[in-house]
């Protein structure tokens, strides 16, 4: 009979030497989730139209839609959830704001864009959202000088809290290296701490998902970001158009969109980089029938995204805020009802019809923490259904320390 420690020490040492660099590389590239809560949405608005009171203006318009179409919203959510939505729209309707200098802004001449860039910086600093930024024109040959100048002017006067900028139309991983160099130069010029500037990559080109060498360029790109990349955002209409999808069929739920977002989700898994779904071009405006149809459509699309693990999306109209928060709160409250008994059973180490393993307990804790972070419920609601699942325990489960 062969006893323990049968493997010679020199062999174990060879294994350690072989895997030491592998272990270090995996730890560096896949550090796990970031501790900060992921915003449920990013609101995109033209930099020419934004002001410090934009969140309040959008919130008021959203409440007006909620009241005007109360019957439709009552079909989509409970009275308790609608009360939460109303409170959110009144107190903090926008979680993350992005002032757009790209497609939503157009080309207005250097003098005009210079003035708008300076004003955008002032707006973001005054808004104090804690999560905000701009989308510049990108690093294509024609747009590089204008994009960099706009970014620098936005930063003139100080770095807004939670600032991040969006790099559109990623097509090659080298564009990320160039973005890192821009960040380093601006940090030096503006006296900012090293690493202070962060960016998102907008995935709206097929070449970002499948490069000429057959690999996912976006996966390589986010690992070239030196820790500065915070998110991958799907660009619904540019991507669909580039794939040849006709306008009437371009949608967040088209198969090409699902494929691209699945690649994004896989590439970003365990890196700390967030994935955000795109937008819908259908706004709740027009006749009563058109408005109600748009309300139901957006609610369905947000719910669909949440079910597929895309916990953030774009909102382009004040009316989208109602359905965004309604669908989000409803989703996480439903998730709590399903997760809480399983969490308590796991903590009690009971059996039953479903026996969860540590990976599932991690996922159950993660969805409850997301619900807490977005305000869908409070810790008292969690403890009422799972008395052992206090905040410290949930965090320990999520990090597999229980």
Tab-separated table of C-alpha atoms in Angstrom:
chain	number	residue	atom	x	y	z
A	1	UNK	CA	0.000	0.000	0.000
A	2	UNK	CA	1.358	3.381	-1.016
A	3	UNK	CA	1.164	5.895	1.802
A	4	UNK	CA	0.688	9.642	1.785
A	5	UNK	CA	3.524	11.892	0.647
A	6	UNK	CA	4.385	9.349	-2.047
A	7	UNK	CA	5.157	12.113	-4.537
A	8	UNK	CA	8.839	13.055	-4.121
A	9	UNK	CA	9.612	16.549	-2.892
A	10	UNK	CA	11.593	17.420	-6.041
A	11	UNK	CA	8.500	16.651	-8.146
A	12	UNK	CA	6.314	18.829	-5.940
A	13	UNK	CA	8.890	21.595	-6.237
A	14	UNK	CA	8.852	21.275	-10.046
A	15	UNK	CA	5.048	21.554	-10.023
A	16	UNK	CA	5.220	24.658	-7.839
A	17	UNK	CA	7.824	26.220	-10.103
A	18	UNK	CA	5.789	25.387	-13.213
A	19	UNK	CA	2.549	26.875	-11.865
A	20	UNK	CA	3.893	29.850	-9.897
A	21	UNK	CA	3.724	32.202	-12.871
A	22	UNK	CA	0.369	30.743	-13.928
A	23	UNK	CA	-1.100	31.346	-10.468
A	24	UNK	CA	0.225	34.913	-10.419
A	25	UNK	CA	-1.078	35.604	-13.924
A	26	UNK	CA	-4.560	34.297	-13.111
A	27	UNK	CA	-4.689	36.329	-9.899
A	28	UNK	CA	-3.668	39.476	-11.775
A	29	UNK	CA	-6.070	39.059	-14.698
A	30	UNK	CA	-9.056	37.654	-12.786
A	31	UNK	CA	-9.185	39.403	-9.403
A	32	UNK	CA	-12.947	38.944	-9.019
A	33	UNK	CA	-15.776	41.441	-8.665
A	34	UNK	CA	-15.178	45.041	-7.673
A	35	UNK	CA	-16.551	46.042	-4.264
A	36	UNK	CA	-18.440	49.059	-5.661
A	37	UNK	CA	-22.118	48.558	-6.582
A	38	UNK	CA	-22.759	48.415	-10.333
A	39	UNK	CA	-25.180	51.128	-11.530
A	40	UNK	CA	-28.454	49.741	-12.849
A	41	UNK	CA	-28.214	52.018	-15.882
A	42	UNK	CA	-26.264	54.688	-17.693
A	43	UNK	CA	-28.223	57.679	-18.946
A	44	UNK	CA	-26.823	59.095	-22.186
A	45	UNK	CA	-27.653	62.686	-23.058
A	46	UNK	CA	-26.094	65.072	-25.551
A	47	UNK	CA	-23.430	67.219	-23.920
A	48	UNK	CA	-25.124	70.228	-25.530
A	49	UNK	CA	-28.339	69.593	-23.591
A	50	UNK	CA	-27.120	68.702	-20.108
A	51	UNK	CA	-27.021	70.854	-16.987
A	52	UNK	CA	-26.569	70.216	-13.253
A	53	UNK	CA	-30.334	69.931	-12.832
A	54	UNK	CA	-30.696	67.286	-15.574
A	55	UNK	CA	-31.288	64.473	-13.020
A	56	UNK	CA	-34.072	66.453	-11.342
A	57	UNK	CA	-35.641	67.393	-14.689
A	58	UNK	CA	-35.564	63.793	-15.886
A	59	UNK	CA	-36.941	62.573	-12.572
A	60	UNK	CA	-39.864	64.981	-12.718
A	61	UNK	CA	-40.673	63.956	-16.289
A	62	UNK	CA	-40.526	60.305	-15.262
A	63	UNK	CA	-42.928	60.868	-12.346
A	64	UNK	CA	-45.312	62.652	-14.705
A	65	UNK	CA	-45.308	59.599	-17.011
A	66	UNK	CA	-45.818	57.298	-14.027
A	67	UNK	CA	-48.886	59.262	-12.948
A	68	UNK	CA	-50.313	59.690	-16.445
A	69	UNK	CA	-50.143	55.964	-17.192
A	70	UNK	CA	-50.712	54.612	-13.703
A	71	UNK	CA	-52.953	51.791	-14.921
A	72	UNK	CA	-50.283	50.387	-17.244
A	73	UNK	CA	-47.610	50.515	-14.577
A	74	UNK	CA	-49.981	48.870	-12.088
A	75	UNK	CA	-50.169	45.919	-14.485
A	76	UNK	CA	-46.380	45.652	-14.532
A	77	UNK	CA	-45.563	45.983	-10.827
A	78	UNK	CA	-47.032	45.822	-7.349
A	79	UNK	CA	-48.120	48.890	-5.407
A	80	UNK	CA	-45.192	48.395	-3.028
A	81	UNK	CA	-42.677	48.343	-5.880
A	82	UNK	CA	-44.282	51.357	-7.537
A	83	UNK	CA	-43.898	53.276	-4.267
A	84	UNK	CA	-40.191	52.422	-4.313
A	85	UNK	CA	-39.970	53.585	-7.923
A	86	UNK	CA	-41.668	56.892	-7.146
A	87	UNK	CA	-39.288	57.508	-4.246
A	88	UNK	CA	-36.273	56.720	-6.420
A	89	UNK	CA	-37.460	59.014	-9.212
A	90	UNK	CA	-37.940	61.806	-6.686
A	91	UNK	CA	-34.700	61.403	-4.760
A	92	UNK	CA	-32.099	59.926	-7.143
A	93	UNK	CA	-33.523	59.108	-10.580
A	94	UNK	CA	-30.174	58.750	-12.398
A	95	UNK	CA	-27.535	56.352	-11.111
A	96	UNK	CA	-24.904	57.001	-13.779
A	97	UNK	CA	-24.791	59.901	-16.259
A	98	UNK	CA	-22.791	60.047	-19.481
A	99	UNK	CA	-22.618	63.297	-21.467
A	100	UNK	CA	-22.280	62.416	-25.120
A	101	UNK	CA	-19.881	64.048	-27.575
A	102	UNK	CA	-20.241	61.305	-30.181
A	103	UNK	CA	-23.334	60.219	-32.144
A	104	UNK	CA	-25.760	61.983	-29.814
A	105	UNK	CA	-23.820	65.224	-30.185
A	106	UNK	CA	-22.638	65.250	-33.784
A	107	UNK	CA	-20.137	67.668	-35.296
A	108	UNK	CA	-20.532	71.261	-34.190
A	109	UNK	CA	-17.193	72.899	-34.886
A	110	UNK	CA	-14.192	73.159	-32.590
A	111	UNK	CA	-15.186	76.421	-30.914
A	112	UNK	CA	-18.617	75.086	-29.992
A	113	UNK	CA	-17.322	71.730	-28.769
A	114	UNK	CA	-14.608	73.431	-26.727
A	115	UNK	CA	-17.245	75.479	-24.908
A	116	UNK	CA	-19.502	72.457	-24.418
A	117	UNK	CA	-16.581	70.398	-23.080
A	118	UNK	CA	-15.752	73.029	-20.467
A	119	UNK	CA	-19.411	73.264	-19.513
A	120	UNK	CA	-19.699	69.465	-19.347
A	121	UNK	CA	-16.923	69.328	-16.775
A	122	UNK	CA	-18.679	71.977	-14.703
A	123	UNK	CA	-21.986	70.102	-15.008
A	124	UNK	CA	-20.530	66.783	-13.870
A	125	UNK	CA	-18.707	68.342	-10.940
A	126	UNK	CA	-21.869	70.156	-9.848
A	127	UNK	CA	-24.176	67.146	-10.266
A	128	UNK	CA	-22.216	65.098	-7.684
A	129	UNK	CA	-23.714	61.797	-8.773
A	130	UNK	CA	-20.734	59.686	-7.763
A	131	UNK	CA	-20.855	57.897	-11.126
A	132	UNK	CA	-20.627	60.003	-14.269
A	133	UNK	CA	-18.537	60.858	-17.292
A	134	UNK	CA	-18.489	61.506	-21.010
A	135	UNK	CA	-18.371	59.617	-24.276
A	136	UNK	CA	-15.890	61.250	-26.608
A	137	UNK	CA	-15.530	60.752	-30.340
A	138	UNK	CA	-13.037	57.914	-30.086
A	139	UNK	CA	-9.531	57.200	-31.319
A	140	UNK	CA	-10.075	56.734	-35.020
A	141	UNK	CA	-7.613	58.590	-37.259
A	142	UNK	CA	-10.025	61.395	-38.083
A	143	UNK	CA	-11.329	61.890	-34.527
A	144	UNK	CA	-8.295	61.415	-32.277
A	145	UNK	CA	-7.252	65.088	-31.938
A	146	UNK	CA	-10.798	66.265	-31.256
A	147	UNK	CA	-11.515	63.449	-28.802
A	148	UNK	CA	-8.396	64.033	-26.734
A	149	UNK	CA	-8.957	67.798	-26.662
A	150	UNK	CA	-12.537	67.351	-25.477
A	151	UNK	CA	-11.462	64.991	-22.708
A	152	UNK	CA	-8.775	67.393	-21.547
A	153	UNK	CA	-11.170	70.352	-21.482
A	154	UNK	CA	-13.710	68.352	-19.446
A	155	UNK	CA	-10.982	67.715	-16.879
A	156	UNK	CA	-9.968	71.374	-16.779
A	157	UNK	CA	-11.156	72.442	-13.355
A	158	UNK	CA	-10.830	69.092	-11.636
A	159	UNK	CA	-11.817	65.452	-11.842
A	160	UNK	CA	-15.535	64.884	-11.158
A	161	UNK	CA	-16.373	62.253	-8.545
A	162	UNK	CA	-16.750	58.804	-10.107
A	163	UNK	CA	-15.594	60.027	-13.507
A	164	UNK	CA	-15.218	57.550	-16.366
A	165	UNK	CA	-15.074	58.129	-20.120
A	166	UNK	CA	-16.419	55.887	-22.848
A	167	UNK	CA	-14.254	54.843	-25.799
A	168	UNK	CA	-16.604	54.143	-28.713
A	169	UNK	CA	-16.189	51.865	-31.707
A	170	UNK	CA	-13.451	49.594	-30.400
A	171	UNK	CA	-12.064	47.574	-33.316
A	172	UNK	CA	-8.542	46.661	-32.241
A	173	UNK	CA	-6.917	45.930	-28.884
A	174	UNK	CA	-4.148	48.448	-29.624
A	175	UNK	CA	-6.712	51.224	-29.241
A	176	UNK	CA	-6.794	50.372	-25.546
A	177	UNK	CA	-3.044	50.770	-25.184
A	178	UNK	CA	-3.382	54.184	-26.836
A	179	UNK	CA	-6.161	55.072	-24.371
A	180	UNK	CA	-3.926	54.110	-21.445
A	181	UNK	CA	-1.214	56.409	-22.826
A	182	UNK	CA	-3.743	59.250	-23.077
A	183	UNK	CA	-4.751	58.661	-19.455
A	184	UNK	CA	-1.150	58.709	-18.269
A	185	UNK	CA	-0.409	61.936	-20.152
A	186	UNK	CA	-3.527	63.688	-18.829
A	187	UNK	CA	-2.877	62.567	-15.264
A	188	UNK	CA	0.611	64.043	-15.487
A	189	UNK	CA	-0.611	67.280	-17.087
A	190	UNK	CA	-3.457	67.798	-14.610
A	191	UNK	CA	-1.628	66.675	-11.490
A	192	UNK	CA	-3.894	63.677	-10.963
A	193	UNK	CA	-2.833	60.535	-9.081
A	194	UNK	CA	-1.585	57.670	-11.243
A	195	UNK	CA	-4.508	55.465	-12.228
A	196	UNK	CA	-7.133	58.116	-11.480
A	197	UNK	CA	-8.581	58.065	-15.010
A	198	UNK	CA	-10.781	55.105	-15.918
A	199	UNK	CA	-12.646	54.230	-19.098
A	200	UNK	CA	-15.282	51.961	-20.608
A	201	UNK	CA	-15.065	50.204	-23.961
A	202	UNK	CA	-18.082	50.391	-26.218
A	203	UNK	CA	-18.542	47.210	-28.224
A	204	UNK	CA	-20.285	48.223	-31.428
A	205	UNK	CA	-18.041	46.673	-34.085
A	206	UNK	CA	-18.015	42.960	-35.022
A	207	UNK	CA	-14.206	43.113	-35.154
A	208	UNK	CA	-14.175	43.637	-31.384
A	209	UNK	CA	-16.054	40.383	-30.870
A	210	UNK	CA	-14.278	38.295	-33.507
A	211	UNK	CA	-10.968	39.554	-34.852
A	212	UNK	CA	-9.151	38.581	-38.033
A	213	UNK	CA	-7.121	36.022	-36.074
A	214	UNK	CA	-10.264	34.293	-34.840
A	215	UNK	CA	-9.981	35.557	-31.251
A	216	UNK	CA	-12.192	37.874	-29.241
A	217	UNK	CA	-10.352	41.176	-29.534
A	218	UNK	CA	-12.317	42.638	-26.626
A	219	UNK	CA	-10.928	39.989	-24.268
A	220	UNK	CA	-7.363	40.928	-25.136
A	221	UNK	CA	-8.283	44.602	-25.020
A	222	UNK	CA	-9.569	44.655	-21.457
A	223	UNK	CA	-6.393	42.910	-20.261
A	224	UNK	CA	-4.296	45.625	-21.923
A	225	UNK	CA	-6.088	48.313	-19.924
A	226	UNK	CA	-3.766	48.004	-16.904
A	227	UNK	CA	-6.728	47.984	-14.529
A	228	UNK	CA	-8.295	51.142	-15.958
A	229	UNK	CA	-11.179	49.511	-17.859
A	230	UNK	CA	-14.346	49.545	-15.771
A	231	UNK	CA	-16.944	48.321	-18.256
A	232	UNK	CA	-17.902	46.853	-21.611
A	233	UNK	CA	-20.982	48.533	-23.105
A	234	UNK	CA	-22.929	47.046	-25.987
A	235	UNK	CA	-23.742	49.420	-28.856
A	236	UNK	CA	-27.030	48.096	-30.194
A	237	UNK	CA	-27.456	49.874	-33.491
A	238	UNK	CA	-23.912	50.309	-34.791
A	239	UNK	CA	-23.250	46.623	-34.107
A	240	UNK	CA	-26.502	45.460	-35.705
A	241	UNK	CA	-25.974	47.656	-38.753
A	242	UNK	CA	-22.404	46.398	-39.183
A	243	UNK	CA	-23.764	42.837	-39.185
A	244	UNK	CA	-26.233	43.760	-41.920
A	245	UNK	CA	-29.386	43.585	-39.783
A	246	UNK	CA	-32.194	45.652	-41.282
A	247	UNK	CA	-33.400	48.575	-39.125
A	248	UNK	CA	-36.802	47.096	-38.326
A	249	UNK	CA	-35.122	44.058	-36.754
A	250	UNK	CA	-32.328	45.822	-34.854
A	251	UNK	CA	-32.939	45.164	-31.179
A	252	UNK	CA	-31.393	44.204	-27.864
A	253	UNK	CA	-32.953	40.771	-28.309
A	254	UNK	CA	-31.753	40.018	-31.853
A	255	UNK	CA	-29.535	36.878	-32.038
A	256	UNK	CA	-26.472	38.906	-33.099
A	257	UNK	CA	-26.933	41.056	-29.984
A	258	UNK	CA	-27.235	38.001	-27.760
A	259	UNK	CA	-24.061	36.530	-29.256
A	260	UNK	CA	-22.032	39.710	-28.825
A	261	UNK	CA	-23.188	40.218	-25.249
A	262	UNK	CA	-22.500	36.592	-24.346
A	263	UNK	CA	-18.911	37.030	-25.557
A	264	UNK	CA	-18.650	40.274	-23.558
A	265	UNK	CA	-19.978	38.587	-20.421
A	266	UNK	CA	-17.591	35.663	-20.785
A	267	UNK	CA	-14.567	37.883	-21.446
A	268	UNK	CA	-15.339	40.090	-18.451
A	269	UNK	CA	-16.148	37.268	-16.020
A	270	UNK	CA	-14.142	37.484	-12.765
A	271	UNK	CA	-12.135	40.480	-14.037
A	272	UNK	CA	-14.021	43.172	-12.117
A	273	UNK	CA	-15.140	44.711	-15.441
A	274	UNK	CA	-18.888	45.352	-15.657
A	275	UNK	CA	-20.989	44.499	-18.706
A	276	UNK	CA	-23.784	46.849	-19.774
A	277	UNK	CA	-26.534	46.173	-22.275
A	278	UNK	CA	-27.395	48.776	-24.887
A	279	UNK	CA	-30.442	50.936	-25.448
A	280	UNK	CA	-33.778	50.790	-27.163
A	281	UNK	CA	-34.642	53.406	-29.787
A	282	UNK	CA	-38.363	53.234	-28.914
A	283	UNK	CA	-39.306	56.080	-26.574
A	284	UNK	CA	-42.637	56.390	-24.711
A	285	UNK	CA	-43.961	59.230	-26.849
A	286	UNK	CA	-46.789	59.632	-29.349
A	287	UNK	CA	-50.379	58.440	-29.045
A	288	UNK	CA	-51.671	56.756	-25.907
A	289	UNK	CA	-51.378	53.385	-27.610
A	290	UNK	CA	-47.810	54.064	-28.736
A	291	UNK	CA	-46.757	55.226	-25.272
A	292	UNK	CA	-48.251	52.185	-23.571
A	293	UNK	CA	-46.674	49.872	-26.114
A	294	UNK	CA	-43.277	51.483	-25.537
A	295	UNK	CA	-43.663	51.200	-21.756
A	296	UNK	CA	-44.409	47.485	-21.950
A	297	UNK	CA	-41.631	46.923	-24.464
A	298	UNK	CA	-38.926	48.600	-22.394
A	299	UNK	CA	-40.052	46.824	-19.224
A	300	UNK	CA	-39.823	43.495	-21.049
A	301	UNK	CA	-36.386	44.262	-22.493
A	302	UNK	CA	-34.946	45.338	-19.125
A	303	UNK	CA	-36.343	42.211	-17.462
A	304	UNK	CA	-34.917	40.056	-20.255
A	305	UNK	CA	-31.475	41.612	-19.823
A	306	UNK	CA	-31.536	41.058	-16.062
A	307	UNK	CA	-32.482	37.428	-16.535
A	308	UNK	CA	-29.438	37.000	-18.782
A	309	UNK	CA	-26.997	38.580	-16.330
A	310	UNK	CA	-26.788	42.090	-17.814
A	311	UNK	CA	-27.440	44.194	-14.736
A	312	UNK	CA	-26.850	47.572	-16.364
A	313	UNK	CA	-28.236	49.134	-19.533
A	314	UNK	CA	-28.557	52.416	-21.371
A	315	UNK	CA	-31.488	54.793	-20.948
A	316	UNK	CA	-32.028	57.535	-23.508
A	317	UNK	CA	-35.344	59.115	-22.444
A	318	UNK	CA	-36.808	60.228	-19.082
A	319	UNK	CA	-39.670	57.781	-19.556
A	320	UNK	CA	-37.230	54.889	-19.571
A	321	UNK	CA	-36.368	55.627	-15.951
A	322	UNK	CA	-39.780	54.427	-14.765
A	323	UNK	CA	-39.570	51.055	-16.467
A	324	UNK	CA	-35.858	50.702	-15.629
A	325	UNK	CA	-36.396	51.044	-11.907
A	326	UNK	CA	-39.699	49.142	-11.960
A	327	UNK	CA	-38.244	46.141	-13.787
A	328	UNK	CA	-35.066	46.211	-11.690
A	329	UNK	CA	-36.808	46.392	-8.327
A	330	UNK	CA	-39.315	43.693	-9.318
A	331	UNK	CA	-36.553	41.409	-10.580
A	332	UNK	CA	-34.458	41.581	-7.417
A	333	UNK	CA	-37.423	41.299	-5.069
A	334	UNK	CA	-38.466	38.149	-6.914
A	335	UNK	CA	-34.866	36.932	-6.738
A	336	UNK	CA	-34.837	37.466	-2.967
A	337	UNK	CA	-37.983	35.401	-2.531
A	338	UNK	CA	-36.310	32.538	-4.403
A	339	UNK	CA	-32.832	32.924	-2.905
A	340	UNK	CA	-33.578	33.493	0.785
A	341	UNK	CA	-34.884	29.986	1.665
A	342	UNK	CA	-32.003	28.378	-0.216
A	343	UNK	CA	-29.477	30.605	1.549
A	344	UNK	CA	-30.919	29.738	4.948
A	345	UNK	CA	-30.946	26.036	4.091
A	346	UNK	CA	-27.327	26.267	2.950
A	347	UNK	CA	-26.285	28.023	6.153
A	348	UNK	CA	-28.189	25.432	8.187
A	349	UNK	CA	-26.636	22.666	6.035
A	350	UNK	CA	-30.062	21.121	5.535
A	351	UNK	CA	-31.008	18.859	2.668
A	352	UNK	CA	-34.210	19.165	0.689
A	353	UNK	CA	-35.333	19.190	-2.902
A	354	UNK	CA	-32.426	21.424	-3.920
A	355	UNK	CA	-28.981	20.888	-2.388
A	356	UNK	CA	-26.784	23.854	-3.222
A	357	UNK	CA	-23.020	23.806	-3.515
A	358	UNK	CA	-20.634	26.695	-2.649
A	359	UNK	CA	-20.702	28.159	-6.173
A	360	UNK	CA	-24.490	28.385	-6.054
A	361	UNK	CA	-24.427	29.869	-2.561
A	362	UNK	CA	-22.026	32.474	-3.917
A	363	UNK	CA	-24.464	33.309	-6.725
A	364	UNK	CA	-27.423	33.433	-4.320
A	365	UNK	CA	-25.570	35.840	-2.050
A	366	UNK	CA	-24.464	37.933	-5.030
A	367	UNK	CA	-27.997	38.490	-6.316
A	368	UNK	CA	-29.222	39.448	-2.839
A	369	UNK	CA	-26.351	41.922	-2.461
A	370	UNK	CA	-27.200	43.430	-5.854
A	371	UNK	CA	-30.787	43.884	-4.717
A	372	UNK	CA	-29.605	45.593	-1.539
A	373	UNK	CA	-27.215	47.835	-3.467
A	374	UNK	CA	-29.873	49.102	-5.872
A	375	UNK	CA	-32.487	49.643	-3.163
A	376	UNK	CA	-34.966	46.943	-4.154
A	377	UNK	CA	-35.198	45.929	-0.486
A	378	UNK	CA	-33.391	46.413	2.815
A	379	UNK	CA	-31.422	44.081	5.056
A	380	UNK	CA	-34.480	43.710	7.317
A	381	UNK	CA	-36.347	42.173	4.368
A	382	UNK	CA	-33.511	39.705	3.883
A	383	UNK	CA	-33.356	38.716	7.556
A	384	UNK	CA	-37.126	38.253	7.678
A	385	UNK	CA	-36.764	35.447	5.125
A	386	UNK	CA	-33.244	34.196	5.934
A	387	UNK	CA	-32.424	35.034	9.591
A	388	UNK	CA	-28.806	33.887	9.324
A	389	UNK	CA	-28.039	35.878	6.156
A	390	UNK	CA	-26.817	39.129	7.646
A	391	UNK	CA	-24.678	41.493	5.591
A	392	UNK	CA	-21.358	40.082	6.795
A	393	UNK	CA	-22.502	36.538	6.037
A	394	UNK	CA	-23.709	37.479	2.564
A	395	UNK	CA	-20.368	39.071	1.776
A	396	UNK	CA	-18.518	36.058	3.127
A	397	UNK	CA	-20.630	33.711	0.998
A	398	UNK	CA	-19.963	35.825	-2.067
A	399	UNK	CA	-16.229	35.553	-1.469
A	400	UNK	CA	-16.535	31.835	-0.583
A	401	UNK	CA	-15.417	32.293	2.989
A	402	UNK	CA	-18.361	30.356	4.438
